Coordinates of C-alpha atoms in Angstrom, one line a residue:
Chain A
M1 CA 56.5 124.1 76.1
D2 CA 56.3 122.4 79.5
L3 CA 57.8 124.7 82.1
N4 CA 57.5 121.8 84.6
L5 CA 56.6 124.1 87.5
D6 CA 56.2 121.1 89.8
A7 CA 59.8 120.0 89.4
P8 CA 61.8 119.9 92.6
H9 CA 63.7 123.1 93.4
S10 CA 67.2 122.6 92.1
M11 CA 70.1 125.0 92.2
G12 CA 71.7 124.1 88.9
T13 CA 74.5 126.3 90.1
T14 CA 78.0 127.3 89.8
I15 CA 80.0 127.1 93.1
I16 CA 83.7 127.6 93.6
G17 CA 86.1 127.5 96.5
V18 CA 89.7 128.7 96.2
T19 CA 92.6 128.8 98.7
Y20 CA 94.9 131.7 98.7
N21 CA 97.9 132.8 100.8
G22 CA 96.2 133.3 104.1
G23 CA 92.6 131.9 103.7
V24 CA 89.9 130.9 101.3
V25 CA 87.5 132.6 99.0
L26 CA 84.1 131.0 98.3
G27 CA 81.9 132.0 95.4
A28 CA 78.5 131.2 93.9
D29 CA 75.8 132.3 91.5
S30 CA 72.3 133.0 92.8
R31 CA 69.8 131.2 90.6
T32 CA 67.4 128.6 92.0
S33 CA 65.2 127.0 89.4
T34 CA 62.0 124.9 89.4
G35 CA 62.1 123.2 86.0
M36 CA 62.5 126.0 83.5
Y37 CA 61.2 128.7 85.9
V38 CA 63.7 130.7 88.0
A39 CA 62.1 130.4 91.5
N40 CA 64.7 132.7 93.2
R41 CA 67.0 135.0 91.3
A42 CA 68.9 136.2 94.3
S43 CA 69.5 133.1 96.4
D44 CA 72.4 132.8 98.9
K45 CA 74.1 129.5 98.3
I46 CA 77.0 130.2 100.6
T47 CA 75.8 129.1 104.0
Q48 CA 77.4 129.5 107.4
L49 CA 78.2 126.4 109.4
T50 CA 80.3 128.1 112.1
D51 CA 82.1 131.4 112.6
N52 CA 85.0 130.2 110.6
V53 CA 83.5 127.5 108.2
Y54 CA 81.1 128.0 105.4
V55 CA 79.6 125.6 102.8
C56 CA 78.7 126.3 99.1
R57 CA 75.6 124.3 98.2
S58 CA 74.6 122.9 94.8
G59 CA 72.1 120.4 93.4
S60 CA 68.8 119.9 95.2
A61 CA 68.0 123.0 97.2
A62 CA 66.1 121.0 99.8
D63 CA 68.7 118.3 100.2
S64 CA 71.6 120.8 100.6
Q65 CA 69.6 122.9 103.1
V66 CA 68.8 120.0 105.3
V67 CA 72.3 118.6 105.2
S68 CA 73.8 122.0 106.1
D69 CA 71.2 122.5 108.9
Y70 CA 72.1 119.2 110.5
V71 CA 75.8 119.9 110.2
R72 CA 75.4 123.4 111.7
Y73 CA 73.6 121.8 114.6
F74 CA 76.2 119.1 115.1
L75 CA 79.0 121.6 114.9
H76 CA 77.4 123.9 117.4
Q77 CA 77.4 121.1 119.9
H78 CA 80.9 120.0 119.0
T79 CA 82.2 123.6 119.5
I80 CA 80.7 123.7 123.0
Q81 CA 82.2 120.3 123.9
L82 CA 85.5 121.1 122.4
G83 CA 85.8 124.6 123.9
Q84 CA 87.2 126.1 120.8
P85 CA 86.2 126.7 117.1
A86 CA 85.7 123.6 115.1
T87 CA 88.2 122.8 112.3
V88 CA 87.4 122.8 108.6
K89 CA 88.3 119.1 108.4
V90 CA 85.8 118.1 111.1
S91 CA 83.1 120.2 109.3
A92 CA 83.9 118.5 106.0
N93 CA 83.8 115.1 107.6
L94 CA 80.4 115.7 109.2
I95 CA 79.1 116.6 105.8
R96 CA 80.7 113.5 104.4
M97 CA 79.0 111.3 107.0
L98 CA 75.6 112.5 105.9
A99 CA 76.4 112.6 102.2
Y100 CA 77.9 109.1 102.1
N101 CA 75.4 107.3 104.3
N102 CA 72.4 108.7 102.4
K103 CA 74.0 108.6 99.0
N104 CA 70.9 106.9 97.5
M105 CA 68.6 109.7 98.5
L106 CA 70.6 112.9 98.4
Q107 CA 71.4 114.8 95.3
T108 CA 73.7 117.6 96.4
G109 CA 77.3 118.5 95.7
L110 CA 79.0 120.7 98.3
I111 CA 82.2 122.7 98.8
V112 CA 83.3 123.2 102.4
G113 CA 85.7 126.1 103.0
G114 CA 87.1 127.9 106.0
W115 CA 90.0 128.8 108.2
D116 CA 91.2 127.3 111.4
K117 CA 94.4 127.9 113.5
Y118 CA 95.8 124.4 112.8
E119 CA 95.7 124.2 109.1
G120 CA 94.9 127.7 107.9
G121 CA 92.6 128.1 104.9
K122 CA 91.3 124.8 103.5
I123 CA 88.9 123.7 100.8
Y124 CA 87.2 120.3 100.7
G125 CA 85.1 119.2 97.7
I126 CA 82.3 116.7 98.4
P127 CA 80.6 115.6 95.2
L128 CA 77.7 113.2 94.7
G129 CA 78.4 109.9 96.5
G130 CA 80.1 111.4 99.5
T131 CA 83.8 111.3 98.4
V132 CA 85.8 113.9 100.3
V133 CA 88.7 115.5 98.3
E134 CA 90.9 118.2 99.9
Q135 CA 91.9 120.5 97.0
P136 CA 93.7 123.9 96.5
F137 CA 90.5 124.9 94.6
A138 CA 87.2 123.2 94.0
I139 CA 84.4 123.7 91.4
E140 CA 80.9 122.2 91.6
G141 CA 77.5 122.4 90.2
S142 CA 76.2 122.3 86.6
G143 CA 78.1 125.5 85.7
S144 CA 81.4 124.0 86.7
S145 CA 81.5 122.0 83.4
Y146 CA 82.4 125.2 81.7
L147 CA 85.2 126.1 84.1
Y148 CA 87.6 123.1 84.0
G149 CA 89.6 124.5 81.1
F150 CA 89.5 128.0 82.6
F151 CA 91.0 126.9 85.9
D152 CA 93.5 124.6 84.3
L153 CA 94.8 127.8 82.6
A154 CA 94.2 130.5 85.3
W155 CA 94.9 128.8 88.6
K156 CA 98.1 129.8 90.3
E157 CA 99.4 128.8 93.8
N158 CA 99.9 131.5 96.5
M159 CA 97.6 134.2 95.1
T160 CA 96.8 137.2 97.1
K161 CA 93.3 137.8 98.6
E162 CA 92.5 140.2 95.8
E163 CA 93.7 138.0 93.0
A164 CA 91.8 135.0 94.4
E165 CA 88.5 136.9 94.7
Q166 CA 88.9 138.3 91.2
L167 CA 89.5 134.8 89.9
V168 CA 86.4 133.5 91.6
V169 CA 84.2 136.4 90.4
K170 CA 85.5 136.0 86.8
A171 CA 84.9 132.3 86.9
V172 CA 81.3 132.4 88.2
S173 CA 80.6 135.1 85.7
L174 CA 81.9 133.0 82.8
A175 CA 79.8 130.0 83.9
I176 CA 76.7 132.2 84.2
A177 CA 77.3 133.2 80.6
R178 CA 77.0 129.7 79.4
D179 CA 75.0 127.6 81.9
G180 CA 71.3 128.2 81.8
A181 CA 71.0 126.8 85.3
S182 CA 73.3 129.5 86.7
G183 CA 72.6 133.2 86.8
G184 CA 71.8 136.3 88.9
V185 CA 74.5 137.8 91.0
V186 CA 77.9 136.6 92.1
R187 CA 78.3 136.3 95.9
T188 CA 81.7 135.8 97.5
V189 CA 82.7 135.0 101.1
I190 CA 86.3 135.5 102.1
I191 CA 87.5 133.7 105.3
N192 CA 90.8 134.2 107.0
S193 CA 92.4 134.6 110.4
E194 CA 90.9 138.1 110.7
G195 CA 87.3 136.9 110.1
V196 CA 84.7 136.7 107.3
T197 CA 83.8 139.2 104.6
R198 CA 80.8 138.9 102.3
N199 CA 80.7 140.6 98.9
F200 CA 78.0 141.1 96.3
Y201 CA 78.5 141.6 92.6
P202 CA 75.3 142.3 90.7
G203 CA 75.0 141.1 87.1
D204 CA 75.5 144.5 85.6
K205 CA 78.7 145.1 87.4
L206 CA 80.4 142.1 85.8
Q207 CA 82.7 142.1 82.9
L208 CA 81.2 141.5 79.4
W209 CA 82.1 138.3 77.6
H210 CA 81.9 137.2 73.9
E211 CA 78.7 138.3 72.1
E212 CA 77.4 140.2 75.2
L213 CA 76.5 143.8 74.8
E214 CA 76.7 146.8 77.0
P215 CA 73.2 147.2 78.8
Q216 CA 71.2 150.2 77.8
N217 CA 68.1 151.9 79.3
S218 CA 66.3 152.0 76.0
L219 CA 66.7 151.8 72.2
L220 CA 65.7 155.5 72.2
D221 CA 68.9 156.4 73.9
I222 CA 70.9 154.7 71.2
L223 CA 68.9 156.3 68.4
N224 CA 69.2 159.8 69.9
A225 CA 72.9 159.5 70.7
A226 CA 73.7 158.4 67.1
G227 CA 72.4 161.6 65.6
P228 CA 69.5 162.6 63.2
E229 CA 70.0 159.9 60.6
P230 CA 71.0 156.7 62.4
M231 CA 69.6 154.3 59.7
A232 CA 71.3 155.8 56.7
M233 CA 74.3 153.9 55.3
Chain M
M1 CA 76.6 98.0 85.1
T2 CA 73.5 98.5 87.2
F3 CA 71.8 96.3 89.8
T4 CA 68.2 96.1 88.8
I5 CA 66.0 94.7 91.5
P6 CA 62.8 93.1 90.1
I7 CA 60.3 94.4 92.7
D8 CA 58.1 97.4 92.2
N9 CA 59.2 99.9 94.8
G10 CA 56.7 102.4 93.6
D11 CA 56.6 105.4 95.9
S12 CA 60.0 105.4 97.6
L13 CA 58.7 107.7 100.3
K14 CA 56.4 105.0 101.6
N15 CA 58.9 102.3 101.1
A16 CA 61.8 104.1 102.6
E17 CA 63.6 100.9 103.7
A18 CA 63.0 99.2 100.4
D19 CA 65.6 101.2 98.5
S20 CA 67.3 103.1 101.2
Q21 CA 70.2 100.6 101.4
R22 CA 71.0 100.0 97.8
T23 CA 74.0 101.4 95.9
L24 CA 72.9 101.4 92.3
Y25 CA 75.7 103.2 90.6
P26 CA 79.1 104.7 91.3
Y27 CA 79.9 108.4 91.0
V28 CA 83.6 109.2 91.4
T29 CA 85.6 106.2 90.2
G30 CA 89.2 105.1 90.0
T31 CA 90.5 103.0 87.1
S32 CA 92.9 100.1 87.0
I33 CA 95.3 98.8 89.6
V34 CA 98.2 96.5 88.5
A35 CA 100.3 94.6 90.9
I36 CA 103.0 91.9 90.8
K37 CA 105.0 89.8 93.2
Y38 CA 108.8 90.4 92.9
K39 CA 112.0 89.3 94.6
D40 CA 111.6 91.3 97.8
G41 CA 107.8 91.6 98.0
V42 CA 105.0 93.2 96.0
L43 CA 104.9 96.1 93.6
M44 CA 101.7 97.9 92.8
A45 CA 100.9 100.7 90.3
S46 CA 97.9 103.0 90.0
D47 CA 97.2 106.3 88.4
M48 CA 95.9 109.3 90.4
G49 CA 92.6 109.9 88.6
G50 CA 89.1 110.1 90.0
S51 CA 86.6 110.2 87.1
Y52 CA 83.1 111.5 87.3
G53 CA 81.3 109.7 84.5
S54 CA 83.3 110.7 81.4
T55 CA 84.9 113.7 83.0
L56 CA 88.4 113.3 84.3
R57 CA 87.5 115.3 87.3
Y58 CA 90.1 114.7 90.1
K59 CA 93.8 114.3 89.3
N60 CA 95.3 113.9 92.7
I61 CA 93.6 110.9 94.3
E62 CA 95.8 108.4 96.1
R63 CA 94.3 105.0 95.4
M64 CA 96.9 102.9 97.2
K65 CA 97.2 103.1 101.0
A66 CA 99.3 101.2 103.6
I67 CA 97.4 99.1 106.0
G68 CA 99.1 98.3 109.3
K69 CA 102.8 97.4 108.9
H70 CA 102.5 94.6 106.5
S71 CA 99.9 95.4 103.8
L72 CA 99.2 97.7 100.9
L73 CA 95.6 98.2 99.6
G74 CA 94.9 99.4 96.2
A75 CA 91.3 100.2 95.0
S76 CA 89.5 100.8 91.8
G77 CA 85.8 101.8 91.6
E78 CA 83.9 104.2 93.8
I79 CA 86.2 106.4 95.8
S80 CA 83.8 107.2 98.6
D81 CA 83.4 103.4 99.2
F82 CA 87.2 103.1 99.2
Q83 CA 87.4 105.9 101.8
E84 CA 84.8 104.0 103.9
I85 CA 86.8 100.7 103.6
L86 CA 89.9 102.6 104.9
R87 CA 87.9 103.6 107.9
Y88 CA 86.8 100.0 108.6
L89 CA 90.4 98.9 108.3
D90 CA 91.6 101.7 110.5
E91 CA 89.3 100.4 113.2
L92 CA 90.4 96.8 112.6
V93 CA 94.1 97.8 112.9
L94 CA 93.4 99.9 116.0
N95 CA 91.6 97.1 117.8
D96 CA 94.3 94.7 116.9
N97 CA 96.9 97.0 118.3
M98 CA 95.0 97.5 121.5
W99 CA 95.5 93.8 122.4
D100 CA 99.2 94.8 122.7
D101 CA 100.2 91.2 122.3
G102 CA 103.1 91.7 119.8
N103 CA 101.0 90.2 117.1
S104 CA 100.0 92.3 114.0
L105 CA 97.6 91.8 111.2
G106 CA 99.2 90.3 108.1
P107 CA 98.1 90.6 104.5
K108 CA 96.3 87.2 104.6
E109 CA 94.1 88.4 107.5
V110 CA 93.3 91.7 105.9
H111 CA 92.5 90.0 102.6
N112 CA 90.2 87.6 104.4
Y113 CA 88.5 90.4 106.3
L114 CA 87.9 92.4 103.1
T115 CA 86.5 89.3 101.4
R116 CA 83.9 88.8 104.2
V117 CA 82.9 92.5 104.1
M118 CA 82.6 92.6 100.3
Y119 CA 80.7 89.4 100.1
N120 CA 78.3 90.2 102.9
R121 CA 77.5 93.6 101.3
R122 CA 76.9 91.8 98.0
N123 CA 74.4 89.5 99.7
K124 CA 72.4 92.5 100.9
F125 CA 72.3 94.0 97.4
N126 CA 74.3 96.9 98.7
P127 CA 77.8 96.4 97.4
L128 CA 80.9 98.5 98.1
W129 CA 81.5 99.4 94.5
N130 CA 85.2 98.5 94.4
T131 CA 87.7 96.0 93.2
L132 CA 90.4 95.7 95.8
V133 CA 94.0 94.6 95.5
L134 CA 95.8 93.5 98.6
G135 CA 99.5 93.0 98.7
G136 CA 101.9 92.4 101.6
V137 CA 104.9 90.7 103.1
K138 CA 105.0 89.1 106.5
N139 CA 107.7 86.9 108.0
G140 CA 109.4 86.7 104.6
E141 CA 106.3 85.5 102.8
S142 CA 104.9 87.6 99.9
Y143 CA 101.2 87.8 99.4
L144 CA 99.1 89.2 96.6
G145 CA 95.3 88.9 96.3
M146 CA 92.2 90.5 94.9
V147 CA 88.5 90.9 96.0
S148 CA 85.8 92.1 93.7
M149 CA 82.6 94.0 94.5
I150 CA 80.6 90.7 94.4
G151 CA 83.0 89.0 96.8
V152 CA 85.1 87.0 94.3
S153 CA 88.4 86.5 96.0
F154 CA 91.7 84.9 95.0
E155 CA 95.5 85.1 95.2
D156 CA 97.9 85.2 92.3
N157 CA 101.5 86.2 91.3
H158 CA 100.1 89.1 89.3
V159 CA 96.7 90.8 89.5
A160 CA 94.9 93.7 87.8
T161 CA 91.5 95.4 88.0
G162 CA 89.2 96.8 85.4
F163 CA 90.8 97.5 82.1
G164 CA 94.0 96.1 83.5
N165 CA 92.5 92.6 83.4
H166 CA 92.3 92.9 79.6
L167 CA 95.3 94.9 78.8
A168 CA 97.9 94.3 81.5
R169 CA 97.5 90.7 82.5
P170 CA 98.3 89.3 79.0
I171 CA 101.6 91.2 79.2
L172 CA 102.2 89.9 82.7
R173 CA 101.4 86.3 81.7
D174 CA 104.1 86.5 79.1
E175 CA 106.8 88.5 80.9
W176 CA 106.3 87.9 84.6
H177 CA 108.6 85.4 86.3
A178 CA 109.6 84.7 89.9
D179 CA 112.3 86.7 91.5
L180 CA 112.0 89.8 89.4
S181 CA 114.4 92.5 90.5
F182 CA 113.0 95.9 91.7
E183 CA 114.1 97.6 88.4
D184 CA 112.6 94.9 86.2
G185 CA 109.4 94.9 88.2
V186 CA 109.0 98.6 87.9
K187 CA 109.8 98.5 84.1
L188 CA 107.2 95.7 83.7
L189 CA 104.5 97.7 85.6
E190 CA 105.4 100.8 83.6
K191 CA 104.9 98.8 80.4
C192 CA 101.4 97.9 81.5
M193 CA 100.6 101.4 82.7
R194 CA 101.7 102.9 79.4
V195 CA 99.4 100.5 77.5
L196 CA 96.5 101.5 79.8
L197 CA 97.3 105.1 79.2
Y198 CA 97.0 104.6 75.5
R199 CA 93.9 102.5 75.6
D200 CA 91.9 103.3 78.7
R201 CA 89.8 106.5 78.4
S202 CA 89.6 107.0 82.1
A203 CA 93.4 106.7 82.6
I204 CA 95.4 109.9 83.3
N205 CA 99.1 110.4 82.9
K206 CA 100.0 110.8 86.6
L207 CA 100.9 107.6 88.4
Q208 CA 102.4 106.2 91.6
I209 CA 104.2 102.9 92.1
A210 CA 104.1 101.4 95.6
K211 CA 106.5 98.9 97.0
I212 CA 105.9 96.6 100.0
T213 CA 108.7 94.5 101.5
E214 CA 109.6 93.1 104.9
E215 CA 110.8 96.6 105.8
G216 CA 107.5 98.3 105.1
V217 CA 105.5 100.2 102.6
T218 CA 106.7 103.0 100.4
V219 CA 104.5 104.9 97.9
S220 CA 106.4 106.8 95.2
Q221 CA 105.9 110.4 94.4
P222 CA 103.5 111.1 91.5
Y223 CA 105.1 111.1 88.1
S224 CA 104.2 110.9 84.4
L225 CA 105.3 108.5 81.6
K226 CA 106.6 109.4 78.2
T227 CA 104.4 108.2 75.4
F228 CA 105.3 107.4 71.8
W229 CA 103.6 108.8 68.8
E230 CA 106.2 108.7 66.1
F231 CA 105.1 105.6 64.2
K232 CA 105.3 106.5 60.5
A233 CA 101.8 105.0 60.1
F234 CA 100.5 107.6 62.5
H235 CA 101.7 110.6 60.5
N236 CA 99.3 110.4 57.6
P237 CA 97.0 107.5 58.1
T238 CA 94.3 108.6 55.7
A239 CA 96.6 109.5 52.8
G240 CA 95.4 106.6 50.7
A241 CA 91.8 106.8 51.8
E242 CA 90.5 110.3 52.5
G243 CA 87.7 110.4 55.0
S244 CA 88.6 107.2 56.7
W245 CA 90.4 107.0 60.1

């Protein structure tokens, strides 16, 4: 079987951005693959652009890194010139500029999320091609295919911060269960007027889904716990 | 539909310019636009869908926008290219306003500008992947025209893009007439949109109808159409031939 270890690094990925009553919650898995090999099982796909704006990256690892690096640089200058924090909309538009004008060469889908004093918490989806879509919630990456139905069902307006984060963690976890290109841990970043909070949910702390079993240390523990004749019917 | 260029570009890293300016395929697309002239001006209808291949991904995209005081632009095709066209038009209107001469861009002028843009991009093998519908009213005259991604441009009493060409225009050819009232115009457009909803896979049931008259542009709130499924023949179509459809 060809593992294709020379394939470009791609973050198959599941990334999510959700607005709630007061801010935004961004979430992502942590798997970066090179063909069939998992090059990094604990990547951080939620990248800071400014103090109050973050971006979730999916698709080509290199393309998304270079785009976010450029935009961080532009925003840094913009913040100095403006004299106050950049808005989420400006950040999204800078990403759009790079994504649209280089659409033939880039292969990255991004979700820009943050909080500013003018519009509060905002999420902007920027899929392949460079379209910008402001949304109450956005899902991207290969794992997102499995979440359209879930969000159609579970999404509600005006959630609390806790509800929003739980929704994000649940969703990424469900996508990881079905998408081979997503895996590892669930990372979340919550952004509101008070600041930014990063959270980390390792694989074994997540809820179990259909046909998943409780992790054990060893078969021996199961055999010993079951008593002297575990195989008898 | 893809543009295939018959030259060997080989290593695109060495030939960076060779394919750096070529749009080869669309990503997020909008489906049909249907528009008609009526008594007071122009009516235009579109759904609010943005498809990503076969996925009905975005359901709140406004594909009709007012341009200046006198025009309404509807677009099907790649949404990012439509957003870019809106930026070009914004600049056009801004520069026109800066003359401060009491003159304003009418639909004929906007349509002509768009035709030039689309055709020039086509000549460079880097099209804006849209079919545009431009409607407007200025000085009492109604105007309705269309430009395709290859620069084909014309005016008519009723136009449609994409699937609308095949499904809506025959209805319009039969039932359109001059001086339609607003109510009749809306009903006619809704008839077309309903057929598109039944028969276009990329259509969604969330649409807007926009009106442009001498007074200005109004885009309706999003709404859904009722659909009819109660034909007797639909209830048990395979009763006489199990396994067929």
